[in-house]
PDB file of C-alpha atoms in Angstrom:
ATOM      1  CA  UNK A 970      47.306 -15.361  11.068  1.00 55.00           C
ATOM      2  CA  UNK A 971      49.924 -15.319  13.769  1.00 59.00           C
ATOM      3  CA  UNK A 972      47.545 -15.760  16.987  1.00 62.00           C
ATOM      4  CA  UNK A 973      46.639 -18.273  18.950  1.00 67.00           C
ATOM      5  CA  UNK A 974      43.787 -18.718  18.935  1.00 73.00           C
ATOM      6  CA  UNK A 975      43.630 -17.295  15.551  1.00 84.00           C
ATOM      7  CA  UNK A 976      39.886 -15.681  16.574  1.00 89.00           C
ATOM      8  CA  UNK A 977      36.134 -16.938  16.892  1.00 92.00           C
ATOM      9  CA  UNK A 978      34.220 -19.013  14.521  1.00 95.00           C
ATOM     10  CA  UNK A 979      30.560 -19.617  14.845  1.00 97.00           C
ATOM     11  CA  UNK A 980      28.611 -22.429  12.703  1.00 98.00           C
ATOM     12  CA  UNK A 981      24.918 -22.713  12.262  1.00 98.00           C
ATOM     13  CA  UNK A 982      23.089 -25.879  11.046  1.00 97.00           C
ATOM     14  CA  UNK A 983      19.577 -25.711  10.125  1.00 96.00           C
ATOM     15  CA  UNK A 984      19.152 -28.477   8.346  1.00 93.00           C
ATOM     16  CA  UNK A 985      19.026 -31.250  10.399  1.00 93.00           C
ATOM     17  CA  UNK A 986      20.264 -33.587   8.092  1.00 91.00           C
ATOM     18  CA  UNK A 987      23.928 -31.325   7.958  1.00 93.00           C
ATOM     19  CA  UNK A 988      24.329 -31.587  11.548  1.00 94.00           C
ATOM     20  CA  UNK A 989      27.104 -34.597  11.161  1.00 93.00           C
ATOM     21  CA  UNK A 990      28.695 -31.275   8.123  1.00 94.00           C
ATOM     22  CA  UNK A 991      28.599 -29.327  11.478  1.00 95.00           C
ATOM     23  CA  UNK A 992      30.346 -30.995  13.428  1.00 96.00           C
ATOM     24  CA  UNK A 993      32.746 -31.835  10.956  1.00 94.00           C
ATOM     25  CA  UNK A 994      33.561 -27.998  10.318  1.00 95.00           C
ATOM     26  CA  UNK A 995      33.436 -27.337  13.583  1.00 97.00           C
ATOM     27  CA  UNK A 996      36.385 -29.916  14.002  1.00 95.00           C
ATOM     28  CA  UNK A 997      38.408 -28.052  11.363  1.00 94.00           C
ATOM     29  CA  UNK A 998      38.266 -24.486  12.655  1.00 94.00           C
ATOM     30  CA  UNK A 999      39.505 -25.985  15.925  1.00 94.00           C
ATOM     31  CA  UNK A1000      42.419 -27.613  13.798  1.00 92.00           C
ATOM     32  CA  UNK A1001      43.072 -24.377  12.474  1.00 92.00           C
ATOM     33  CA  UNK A1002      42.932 -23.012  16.409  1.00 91.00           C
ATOM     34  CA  UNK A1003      39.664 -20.908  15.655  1.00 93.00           C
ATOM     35  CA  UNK A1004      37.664 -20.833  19.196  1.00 92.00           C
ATOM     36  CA  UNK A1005      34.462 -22.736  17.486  1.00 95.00           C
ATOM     37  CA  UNK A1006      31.088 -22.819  18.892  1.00 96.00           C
ATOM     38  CA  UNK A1007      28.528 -24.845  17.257  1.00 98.00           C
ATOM     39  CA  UNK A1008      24.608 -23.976  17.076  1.00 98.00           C
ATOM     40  CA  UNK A1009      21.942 -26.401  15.379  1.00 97.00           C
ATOM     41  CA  UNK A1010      18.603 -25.722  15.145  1.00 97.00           C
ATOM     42  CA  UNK A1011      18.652 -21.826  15.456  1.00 97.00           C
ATOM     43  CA  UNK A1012      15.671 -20.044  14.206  1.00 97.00           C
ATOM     44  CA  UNK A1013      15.708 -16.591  12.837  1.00 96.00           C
ATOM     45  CA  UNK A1014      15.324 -15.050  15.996  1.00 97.00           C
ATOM     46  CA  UNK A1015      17.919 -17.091  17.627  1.00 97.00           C
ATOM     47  CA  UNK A1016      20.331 -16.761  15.089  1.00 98.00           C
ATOM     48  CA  UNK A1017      20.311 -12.626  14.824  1.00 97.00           C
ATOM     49  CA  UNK A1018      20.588 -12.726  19.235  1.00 96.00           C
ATOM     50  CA  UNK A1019      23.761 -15.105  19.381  1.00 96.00           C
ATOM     51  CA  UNK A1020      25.432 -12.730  16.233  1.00 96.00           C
ATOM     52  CA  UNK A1021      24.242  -9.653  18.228  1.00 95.00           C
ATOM     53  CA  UNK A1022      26.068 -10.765  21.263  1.00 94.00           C
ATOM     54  CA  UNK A1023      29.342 -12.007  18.829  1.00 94.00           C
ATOM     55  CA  UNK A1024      29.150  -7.994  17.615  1.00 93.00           C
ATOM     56  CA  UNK A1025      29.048  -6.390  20.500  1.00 91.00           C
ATOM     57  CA  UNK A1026      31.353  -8.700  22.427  1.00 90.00           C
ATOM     58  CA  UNK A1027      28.550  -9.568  25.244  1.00 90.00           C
ATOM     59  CA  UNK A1028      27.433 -12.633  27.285  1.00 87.00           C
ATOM     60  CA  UNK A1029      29.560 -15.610  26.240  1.00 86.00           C
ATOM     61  CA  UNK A1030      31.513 -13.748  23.559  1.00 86.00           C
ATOM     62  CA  UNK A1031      32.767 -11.151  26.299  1.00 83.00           C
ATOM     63  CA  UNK A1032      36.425 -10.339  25.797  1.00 75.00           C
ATOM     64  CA  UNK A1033      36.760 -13.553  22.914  1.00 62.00           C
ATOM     65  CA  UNK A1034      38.623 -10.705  20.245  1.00 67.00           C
ATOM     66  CA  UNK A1035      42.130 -11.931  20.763  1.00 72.00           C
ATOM     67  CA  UNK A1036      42.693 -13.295  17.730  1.00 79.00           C
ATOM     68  CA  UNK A1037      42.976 -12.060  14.192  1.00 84.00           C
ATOM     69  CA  UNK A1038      39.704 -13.512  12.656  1.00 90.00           C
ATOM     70  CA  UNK A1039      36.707 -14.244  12.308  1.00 94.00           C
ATOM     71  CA  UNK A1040      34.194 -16.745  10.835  1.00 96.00           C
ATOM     72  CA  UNK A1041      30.961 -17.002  10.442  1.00 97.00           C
ATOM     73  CA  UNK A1042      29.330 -20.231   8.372  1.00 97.00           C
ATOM     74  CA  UNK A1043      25.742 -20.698   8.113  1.00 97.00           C
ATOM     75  CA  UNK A1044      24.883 -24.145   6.250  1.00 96.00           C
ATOM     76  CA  UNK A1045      20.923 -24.813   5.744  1.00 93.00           C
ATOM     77  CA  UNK A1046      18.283 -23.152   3.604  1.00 91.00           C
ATOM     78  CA  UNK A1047      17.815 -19.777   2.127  1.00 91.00           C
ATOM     79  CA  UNK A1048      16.461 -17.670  -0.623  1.00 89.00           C
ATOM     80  CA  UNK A1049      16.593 -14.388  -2.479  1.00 87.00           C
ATOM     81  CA  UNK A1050      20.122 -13.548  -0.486  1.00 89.00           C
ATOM     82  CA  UNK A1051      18.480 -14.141   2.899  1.00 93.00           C
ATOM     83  CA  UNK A1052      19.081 -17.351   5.103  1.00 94.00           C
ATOM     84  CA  UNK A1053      16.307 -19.126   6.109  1.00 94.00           C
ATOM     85  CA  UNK A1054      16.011 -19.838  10.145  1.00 96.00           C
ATOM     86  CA  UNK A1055      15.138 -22.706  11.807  1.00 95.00           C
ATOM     87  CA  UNK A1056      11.489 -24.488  12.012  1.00 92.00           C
ATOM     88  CA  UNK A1057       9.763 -27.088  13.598  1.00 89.00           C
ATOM     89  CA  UNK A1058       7.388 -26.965  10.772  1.00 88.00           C
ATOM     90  CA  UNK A1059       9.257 -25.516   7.526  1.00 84.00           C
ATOM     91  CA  UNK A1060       7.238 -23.564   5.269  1.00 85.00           C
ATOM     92  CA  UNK A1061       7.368 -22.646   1.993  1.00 83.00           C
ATOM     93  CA  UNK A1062       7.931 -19.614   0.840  1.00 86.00           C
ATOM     94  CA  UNK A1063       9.027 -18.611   4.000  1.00 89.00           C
ATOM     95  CA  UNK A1064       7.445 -15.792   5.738  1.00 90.00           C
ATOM     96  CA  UNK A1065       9.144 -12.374   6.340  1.00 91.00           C
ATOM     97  CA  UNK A1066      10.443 -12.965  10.221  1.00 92.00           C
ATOM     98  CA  UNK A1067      11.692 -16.538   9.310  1.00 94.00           C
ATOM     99  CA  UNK A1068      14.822 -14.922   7.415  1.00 95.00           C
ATOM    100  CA  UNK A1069      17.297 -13.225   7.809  1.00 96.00           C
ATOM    101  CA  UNK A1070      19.409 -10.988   4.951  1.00 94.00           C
ATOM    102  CA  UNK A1071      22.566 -11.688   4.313  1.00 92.00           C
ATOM    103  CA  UNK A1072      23.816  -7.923   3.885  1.00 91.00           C
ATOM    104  CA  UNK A1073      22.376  -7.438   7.244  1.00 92.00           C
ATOM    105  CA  UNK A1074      24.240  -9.866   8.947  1.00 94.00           C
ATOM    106  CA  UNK A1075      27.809  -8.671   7.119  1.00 92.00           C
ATOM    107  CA  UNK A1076      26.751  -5.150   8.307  1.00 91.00           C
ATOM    108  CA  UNK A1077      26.281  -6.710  11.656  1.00 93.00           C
ATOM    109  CA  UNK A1078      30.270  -6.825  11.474  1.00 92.00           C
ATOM    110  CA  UNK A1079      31.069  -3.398   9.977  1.00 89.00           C
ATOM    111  CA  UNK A1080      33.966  -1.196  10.928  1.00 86.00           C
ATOM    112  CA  UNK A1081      31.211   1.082  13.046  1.00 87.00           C
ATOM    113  CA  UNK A1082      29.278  -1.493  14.477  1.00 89.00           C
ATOM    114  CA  UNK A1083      31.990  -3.686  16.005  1.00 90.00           C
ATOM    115  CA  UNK A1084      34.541  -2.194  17.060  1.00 87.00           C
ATOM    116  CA  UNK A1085      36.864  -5.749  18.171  1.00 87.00           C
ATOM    117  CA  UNK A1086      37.002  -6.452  14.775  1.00 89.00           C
ATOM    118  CA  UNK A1087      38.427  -3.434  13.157  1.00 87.00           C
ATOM    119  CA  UNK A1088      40.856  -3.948  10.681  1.00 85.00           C
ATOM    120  CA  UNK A1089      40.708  -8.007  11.274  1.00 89.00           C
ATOM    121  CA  UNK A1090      39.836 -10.413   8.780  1.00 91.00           C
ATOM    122  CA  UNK A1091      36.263 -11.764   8.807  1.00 92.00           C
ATOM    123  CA  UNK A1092      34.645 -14.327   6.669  1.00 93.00           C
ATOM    124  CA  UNK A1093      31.113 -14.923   6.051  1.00 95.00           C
ATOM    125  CA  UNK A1094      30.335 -18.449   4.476  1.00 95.00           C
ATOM    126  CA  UNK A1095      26.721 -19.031   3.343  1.00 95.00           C
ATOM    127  CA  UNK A1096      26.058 -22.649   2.498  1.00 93.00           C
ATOM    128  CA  UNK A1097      22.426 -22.315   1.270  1.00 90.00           C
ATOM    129  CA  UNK A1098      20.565 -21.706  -1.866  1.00 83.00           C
ATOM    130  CA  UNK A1099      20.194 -17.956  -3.560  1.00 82.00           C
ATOM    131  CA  UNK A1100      16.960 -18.799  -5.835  1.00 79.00           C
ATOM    132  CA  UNK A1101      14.946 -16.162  -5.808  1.00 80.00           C
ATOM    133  CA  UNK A1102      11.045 -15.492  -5.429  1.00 72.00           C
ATOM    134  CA  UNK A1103       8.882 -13.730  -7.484  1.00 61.00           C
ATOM    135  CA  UNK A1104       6.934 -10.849  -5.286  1.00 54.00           C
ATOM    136  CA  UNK A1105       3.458 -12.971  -5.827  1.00 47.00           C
ATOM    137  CA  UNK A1106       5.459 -15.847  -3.795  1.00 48.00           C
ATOM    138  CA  UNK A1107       6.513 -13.735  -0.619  1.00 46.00           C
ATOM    139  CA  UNK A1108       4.833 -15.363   2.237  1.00 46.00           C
ATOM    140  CA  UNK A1109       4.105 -11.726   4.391  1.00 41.00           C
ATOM    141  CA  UNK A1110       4.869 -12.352   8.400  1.00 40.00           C
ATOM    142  CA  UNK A1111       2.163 -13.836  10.073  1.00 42.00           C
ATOM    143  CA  UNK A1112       0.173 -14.869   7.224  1.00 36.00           C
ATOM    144  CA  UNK A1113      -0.840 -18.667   7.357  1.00 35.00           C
ATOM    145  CA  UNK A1114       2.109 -21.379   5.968  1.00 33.00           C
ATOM    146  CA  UNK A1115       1.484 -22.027   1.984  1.00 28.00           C
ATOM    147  CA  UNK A1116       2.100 -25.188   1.505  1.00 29.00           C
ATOM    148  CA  UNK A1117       2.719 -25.024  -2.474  1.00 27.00           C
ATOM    149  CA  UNK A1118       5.189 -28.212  -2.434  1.00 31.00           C
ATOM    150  CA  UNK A1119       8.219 -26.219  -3.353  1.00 31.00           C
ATOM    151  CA  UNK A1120      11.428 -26.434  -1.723  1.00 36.00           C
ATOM    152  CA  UNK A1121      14.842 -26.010  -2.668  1.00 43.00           C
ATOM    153  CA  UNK A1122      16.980 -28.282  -4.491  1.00 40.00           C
ATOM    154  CA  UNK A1123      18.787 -29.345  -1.269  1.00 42.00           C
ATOM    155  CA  UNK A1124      15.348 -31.021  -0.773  1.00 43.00           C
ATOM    156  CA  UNK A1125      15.242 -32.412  -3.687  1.00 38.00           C
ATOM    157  CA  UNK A1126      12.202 -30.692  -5.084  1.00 37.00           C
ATOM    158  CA  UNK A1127      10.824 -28.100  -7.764  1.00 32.00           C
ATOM    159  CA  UNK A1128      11.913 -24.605  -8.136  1.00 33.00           C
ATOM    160  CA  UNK A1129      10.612 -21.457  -9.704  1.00 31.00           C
ATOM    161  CA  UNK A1130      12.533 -20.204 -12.491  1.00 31.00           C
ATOM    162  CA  UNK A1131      15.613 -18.108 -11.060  1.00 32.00           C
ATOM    163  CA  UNK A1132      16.255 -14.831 -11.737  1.00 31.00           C
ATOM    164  CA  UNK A1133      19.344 -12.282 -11.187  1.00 32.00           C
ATOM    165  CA  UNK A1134      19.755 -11.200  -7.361  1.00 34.00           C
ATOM    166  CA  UNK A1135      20.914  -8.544  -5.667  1.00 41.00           C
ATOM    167  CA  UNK A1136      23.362  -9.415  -3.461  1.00 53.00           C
ATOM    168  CA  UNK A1137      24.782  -6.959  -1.249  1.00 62.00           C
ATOM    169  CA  UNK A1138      24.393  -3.645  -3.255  1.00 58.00           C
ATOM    170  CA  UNK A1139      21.368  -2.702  -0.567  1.00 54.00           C
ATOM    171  CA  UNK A1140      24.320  -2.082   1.663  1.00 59.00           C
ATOM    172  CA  UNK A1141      24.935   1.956   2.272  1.00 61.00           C
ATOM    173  CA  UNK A1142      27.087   3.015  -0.697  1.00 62.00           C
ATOM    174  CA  UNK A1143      29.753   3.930   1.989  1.00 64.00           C
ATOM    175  CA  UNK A1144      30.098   0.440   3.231  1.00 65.00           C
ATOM    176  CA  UNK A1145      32.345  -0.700   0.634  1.00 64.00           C
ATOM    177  CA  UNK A1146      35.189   2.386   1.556  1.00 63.00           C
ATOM    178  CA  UNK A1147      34.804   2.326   5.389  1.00 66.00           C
ATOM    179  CA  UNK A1148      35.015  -1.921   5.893  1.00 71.00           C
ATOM    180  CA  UNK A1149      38.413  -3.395   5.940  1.00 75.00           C
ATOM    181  CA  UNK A1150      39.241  -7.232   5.114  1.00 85.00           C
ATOM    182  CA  UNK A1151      36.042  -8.669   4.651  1.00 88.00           C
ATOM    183  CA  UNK A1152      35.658 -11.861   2.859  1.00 88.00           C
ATOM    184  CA  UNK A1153      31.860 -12.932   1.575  1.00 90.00           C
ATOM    185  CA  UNK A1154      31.625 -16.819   0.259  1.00 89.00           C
ATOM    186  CA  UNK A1155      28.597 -18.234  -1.329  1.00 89.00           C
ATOM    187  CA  UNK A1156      27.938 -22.241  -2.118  1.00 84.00           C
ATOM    188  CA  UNK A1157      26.130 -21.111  -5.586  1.00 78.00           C
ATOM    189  CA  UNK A1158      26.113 -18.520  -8.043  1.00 71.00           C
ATOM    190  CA  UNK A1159      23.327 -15.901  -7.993  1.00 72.00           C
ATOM    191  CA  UNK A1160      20.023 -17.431  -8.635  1.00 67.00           C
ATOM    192  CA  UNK A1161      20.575 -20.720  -8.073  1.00 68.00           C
ATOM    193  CA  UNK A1162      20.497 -23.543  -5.860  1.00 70.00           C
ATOM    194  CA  UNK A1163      22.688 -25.460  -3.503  1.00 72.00           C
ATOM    195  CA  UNK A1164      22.707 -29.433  -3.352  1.00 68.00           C
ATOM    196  CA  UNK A1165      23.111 -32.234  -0.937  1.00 70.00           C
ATOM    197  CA  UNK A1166      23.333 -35.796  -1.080  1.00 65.00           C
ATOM    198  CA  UNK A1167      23.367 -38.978   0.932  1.00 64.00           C
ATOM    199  CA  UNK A1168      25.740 -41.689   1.415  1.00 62.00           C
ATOM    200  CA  UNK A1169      24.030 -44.371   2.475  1.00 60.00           C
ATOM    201  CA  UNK A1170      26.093 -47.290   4.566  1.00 61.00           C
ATOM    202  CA  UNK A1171      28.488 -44.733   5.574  1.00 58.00           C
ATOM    203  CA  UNK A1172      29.504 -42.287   8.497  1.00 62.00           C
ATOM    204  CA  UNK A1173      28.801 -39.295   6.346  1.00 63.00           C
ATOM    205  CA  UNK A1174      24.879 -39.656   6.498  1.00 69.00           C
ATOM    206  CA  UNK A1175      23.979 -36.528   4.726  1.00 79.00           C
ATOM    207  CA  UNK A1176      26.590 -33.832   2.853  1.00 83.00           C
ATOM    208  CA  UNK A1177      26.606 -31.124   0.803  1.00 87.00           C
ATOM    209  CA  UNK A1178      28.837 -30.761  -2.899  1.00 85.00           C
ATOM    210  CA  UNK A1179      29.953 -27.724  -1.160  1.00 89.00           C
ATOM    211  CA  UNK A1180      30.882 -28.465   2.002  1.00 90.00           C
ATOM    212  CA  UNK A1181      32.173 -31.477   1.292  1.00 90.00           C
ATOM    213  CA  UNK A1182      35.074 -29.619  -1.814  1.00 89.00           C
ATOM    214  CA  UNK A1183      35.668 -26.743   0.962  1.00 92.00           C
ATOM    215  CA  UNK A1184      37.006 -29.035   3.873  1.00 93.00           C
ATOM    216  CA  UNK A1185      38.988 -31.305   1.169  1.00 92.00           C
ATOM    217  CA  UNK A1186      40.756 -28.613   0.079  1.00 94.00           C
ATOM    218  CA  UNK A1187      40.754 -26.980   3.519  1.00 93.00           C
ATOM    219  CA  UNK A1188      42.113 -30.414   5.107  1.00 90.00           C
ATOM    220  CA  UNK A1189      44.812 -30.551   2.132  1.00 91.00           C
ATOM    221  CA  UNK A1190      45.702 -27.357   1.524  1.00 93.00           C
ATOM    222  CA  UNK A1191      45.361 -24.683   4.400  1.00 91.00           C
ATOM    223  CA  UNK A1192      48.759 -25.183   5.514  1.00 88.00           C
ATOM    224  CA  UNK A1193      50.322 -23.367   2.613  1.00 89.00           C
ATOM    225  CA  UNK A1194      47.522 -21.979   0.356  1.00 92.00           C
ATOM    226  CA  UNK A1195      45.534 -18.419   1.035  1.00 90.00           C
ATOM    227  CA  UNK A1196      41.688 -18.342   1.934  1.00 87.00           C
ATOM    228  CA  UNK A1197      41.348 -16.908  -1.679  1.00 86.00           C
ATOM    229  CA  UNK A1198      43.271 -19.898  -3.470  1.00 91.00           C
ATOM    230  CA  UNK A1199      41.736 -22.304  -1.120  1.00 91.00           C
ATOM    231  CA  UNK A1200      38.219 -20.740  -2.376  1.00 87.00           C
ATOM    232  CA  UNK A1201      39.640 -20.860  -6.501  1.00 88.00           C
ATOM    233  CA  UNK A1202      40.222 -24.560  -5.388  1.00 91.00           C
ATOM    234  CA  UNK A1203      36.877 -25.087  -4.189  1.00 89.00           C
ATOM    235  CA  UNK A1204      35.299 -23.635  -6.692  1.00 84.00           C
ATOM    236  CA  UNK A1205      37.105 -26.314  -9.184  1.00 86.00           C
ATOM    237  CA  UNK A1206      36.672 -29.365  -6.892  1.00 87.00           C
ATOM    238  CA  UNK A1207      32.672 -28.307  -6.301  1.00 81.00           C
ATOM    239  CA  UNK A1208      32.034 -27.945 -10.301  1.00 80.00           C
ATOM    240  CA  UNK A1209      33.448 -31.227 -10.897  1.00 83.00           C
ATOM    241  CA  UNK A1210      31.523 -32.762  -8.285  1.00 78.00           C
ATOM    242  CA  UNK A1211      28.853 -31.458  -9.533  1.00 74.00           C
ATOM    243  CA  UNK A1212      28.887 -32.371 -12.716  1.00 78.00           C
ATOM    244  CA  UNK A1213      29.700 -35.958 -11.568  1.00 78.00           C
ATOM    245  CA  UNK A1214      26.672 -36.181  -9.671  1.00 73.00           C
ATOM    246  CA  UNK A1215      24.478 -35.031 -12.890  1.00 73.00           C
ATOM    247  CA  UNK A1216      25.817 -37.576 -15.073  1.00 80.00           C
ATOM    248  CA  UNK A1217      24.837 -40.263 -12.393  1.00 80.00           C
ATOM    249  CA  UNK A1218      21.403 -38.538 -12.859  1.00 74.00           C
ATOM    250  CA  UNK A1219      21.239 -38.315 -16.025  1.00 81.00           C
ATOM    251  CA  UNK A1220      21.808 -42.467 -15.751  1.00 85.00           C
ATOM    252  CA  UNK A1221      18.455 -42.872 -14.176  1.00 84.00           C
ATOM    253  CA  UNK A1222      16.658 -41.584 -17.543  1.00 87.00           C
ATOM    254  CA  UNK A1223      14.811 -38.732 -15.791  1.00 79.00           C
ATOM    255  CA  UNK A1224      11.708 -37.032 -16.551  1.00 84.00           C
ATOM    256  CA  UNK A1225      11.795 -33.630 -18.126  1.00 80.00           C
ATOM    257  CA  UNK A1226      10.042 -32.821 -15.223  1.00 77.00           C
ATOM    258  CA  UNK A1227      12.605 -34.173 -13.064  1.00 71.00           C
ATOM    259  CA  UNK A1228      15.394 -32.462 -15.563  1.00 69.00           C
ATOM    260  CA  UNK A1229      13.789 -28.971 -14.867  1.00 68.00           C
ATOM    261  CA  UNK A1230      14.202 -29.617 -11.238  1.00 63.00           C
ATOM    262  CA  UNK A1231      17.377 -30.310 -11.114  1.00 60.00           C
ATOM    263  CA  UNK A1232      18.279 -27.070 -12.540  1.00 59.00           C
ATOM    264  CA  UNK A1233      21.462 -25.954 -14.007  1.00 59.00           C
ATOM    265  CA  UNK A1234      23.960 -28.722 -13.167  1.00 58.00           C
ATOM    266  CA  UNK A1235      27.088 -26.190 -12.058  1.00 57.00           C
ATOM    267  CA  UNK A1236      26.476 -24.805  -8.504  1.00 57.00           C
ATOM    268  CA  UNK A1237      29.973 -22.003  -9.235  1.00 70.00           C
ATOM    269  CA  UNK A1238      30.362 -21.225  -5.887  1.00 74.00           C
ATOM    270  CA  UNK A1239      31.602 -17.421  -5.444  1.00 78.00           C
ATOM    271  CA  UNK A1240      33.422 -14.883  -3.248  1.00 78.00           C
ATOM    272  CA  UNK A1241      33.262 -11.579  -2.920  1.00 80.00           C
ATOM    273  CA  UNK A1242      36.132  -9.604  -1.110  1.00 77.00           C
ATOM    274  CA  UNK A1243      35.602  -5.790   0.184  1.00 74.00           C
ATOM    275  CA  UNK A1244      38.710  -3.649   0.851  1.00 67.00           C
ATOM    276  CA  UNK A1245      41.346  -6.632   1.397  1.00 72.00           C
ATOM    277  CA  UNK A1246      44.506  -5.451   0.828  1.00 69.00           C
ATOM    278  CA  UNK A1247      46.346  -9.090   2.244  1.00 72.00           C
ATOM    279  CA  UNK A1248      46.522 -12.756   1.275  1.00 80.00           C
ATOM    280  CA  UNK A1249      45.031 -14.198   4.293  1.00 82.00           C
ATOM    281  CA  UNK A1250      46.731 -17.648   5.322  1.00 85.00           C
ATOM    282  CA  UNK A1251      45.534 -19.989   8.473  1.00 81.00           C
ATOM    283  CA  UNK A1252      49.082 -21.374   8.709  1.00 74.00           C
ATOM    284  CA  UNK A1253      51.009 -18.698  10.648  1.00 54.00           C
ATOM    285  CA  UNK A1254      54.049 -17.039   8.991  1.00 46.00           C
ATOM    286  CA  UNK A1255      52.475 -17.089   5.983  1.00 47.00           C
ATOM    287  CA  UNK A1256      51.224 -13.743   5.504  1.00 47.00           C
ATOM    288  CA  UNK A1257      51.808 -11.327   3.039  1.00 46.00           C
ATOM    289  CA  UNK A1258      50.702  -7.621   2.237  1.00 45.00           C
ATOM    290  CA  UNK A1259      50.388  -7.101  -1.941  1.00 45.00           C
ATOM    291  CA  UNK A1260      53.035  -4.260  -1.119  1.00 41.00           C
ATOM    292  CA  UNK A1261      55.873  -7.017  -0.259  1.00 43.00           C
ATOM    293  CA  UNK A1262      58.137  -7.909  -2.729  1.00 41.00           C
TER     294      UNK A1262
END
């Protein structure tokens, strides 16, 4: 990325308890010369209008497609490969206009549907769970809240047994040929969960395994590594992590009830690249077509 400012990069917190992993990502992308605007507290509705306006360059976002990126990081809740919007009053399972899917916001950003960012890099990072719910859980919109006590590991509590999602193969089979450098990150494998933790007595408050391995290795590493080995690098740092926190767990001689809702101790975060034919690197000078030498 040779630009300056390299492009746009918007960050959603839903979770209240992230907002301090907000701000600290929104700090970074500024580093790396990314215009950055923060939202907290979005709901569904709220979050789809300020990524319509991004998409078709309006309101505050008019004429912001100088650069050669873009970024968009959503870190809260979400299920079955939709993100969950903000509410005063969470319920669970969420109902239908609560969330939003995740192909639909990628699409959102497709070759045809916004035109600024043809043929620019754009990354989607989705720091939320990917459980998913059987149909007899789906809360239908406007239906009264279920209060069932089940919430997603980042809360701490019990889960339904995960299954195999699909992730973006809803998308038209043409999307795949006709979009150009797009880069899709997840926090977890399919079907599972996301964590978070606190650190009490410090300025950290609340933070999440994956956020916190992505802007380690971002802080360390972005000014020489690609978005793909800074990902491989994640992936690595958030397992171990992971892992670390488990055996801690494990320390507290836990229930097997408390053992089943932990889940599967790896998170494996992912990505998933469509038609990207470059190593993308925030440091400029750094960039390289596969056809180079």
């Amino acid at each position: 990325m040779e630009s300056r400012p390299r492009g746009v990069a918007l960050v959603f917190v839903t979770e209240p308890r992230l907002e301090h992993e907000g701000e600290r990502f929104r700090s970074i992308y500024e580093q790396l010369e990314f215009k950055t605007y923060l939202h907290q507290r979005f709901s569904r509705d709220a979050i789809f209008a300020e990524l319509t306006m991004m998409a078709q360059s309006k309101g505050k976002y008019a004429g912001k497609y100088k650069g050669d990126a873009f970024i968009m990081m959503f870190i809260g809740h979400g299920v079955d490969e939709k993100i969950i919007g903000w509410l005063e009053q969470p319920q669970w399972p969420p109902a239908d206009d609560t969330v939003l899917p995740i192909r639909d916001i990628v699409d959102m950003f497709s070759e045809k549907k916004c035109r600024a960012l043809r043929q620019k890099t754009k990354m989607f990072i989705f720091n939320c769970c990917r459980e998913k719910l059987d149909e007899a859980d789906v809360q239908l919109s406007g239906a009264p809240p279920i209060n069932t006590g089940g919430l997603c590991a980042k809360c701490q509590g019990p889960t339904g047994e995960t299954t195999k999602v699909d992730t973006l193969a809803t998308l038209d089979p043409t999307w795949k040929q006709q979009n150009k450098q797009t880069h899709v990150i997840y926090a977890c494998a399919e079907g599972s969960n996301a964590w978070f933790q606190e650190f009490p007595g410090t300025a950290i408050g609340h933070a999440s395994v994956f956020g916190q391995a992505f802007s380690h290795t971002i802080a360390q590493y972005a000014g020489y590594k690609s978005l793909y080995q800074l990902i491989c690098m994640t992936v690595k740092r958030s397992e171990e992590e992971s892992e670390r926190i488990y055996q801690e767990f494990l320390k507290t001689n836990p229930s097997q009830e408390e053992l089943e809702e932990m889940g599967d101790p790896v998170r494996r975060p992912e990505i998933r690249m469509f038609a990207v034919d470059k190593d993308v690197f925030f440091n400029p000078g750094l960039f390289r077509d596969d056809h180079d030498d």
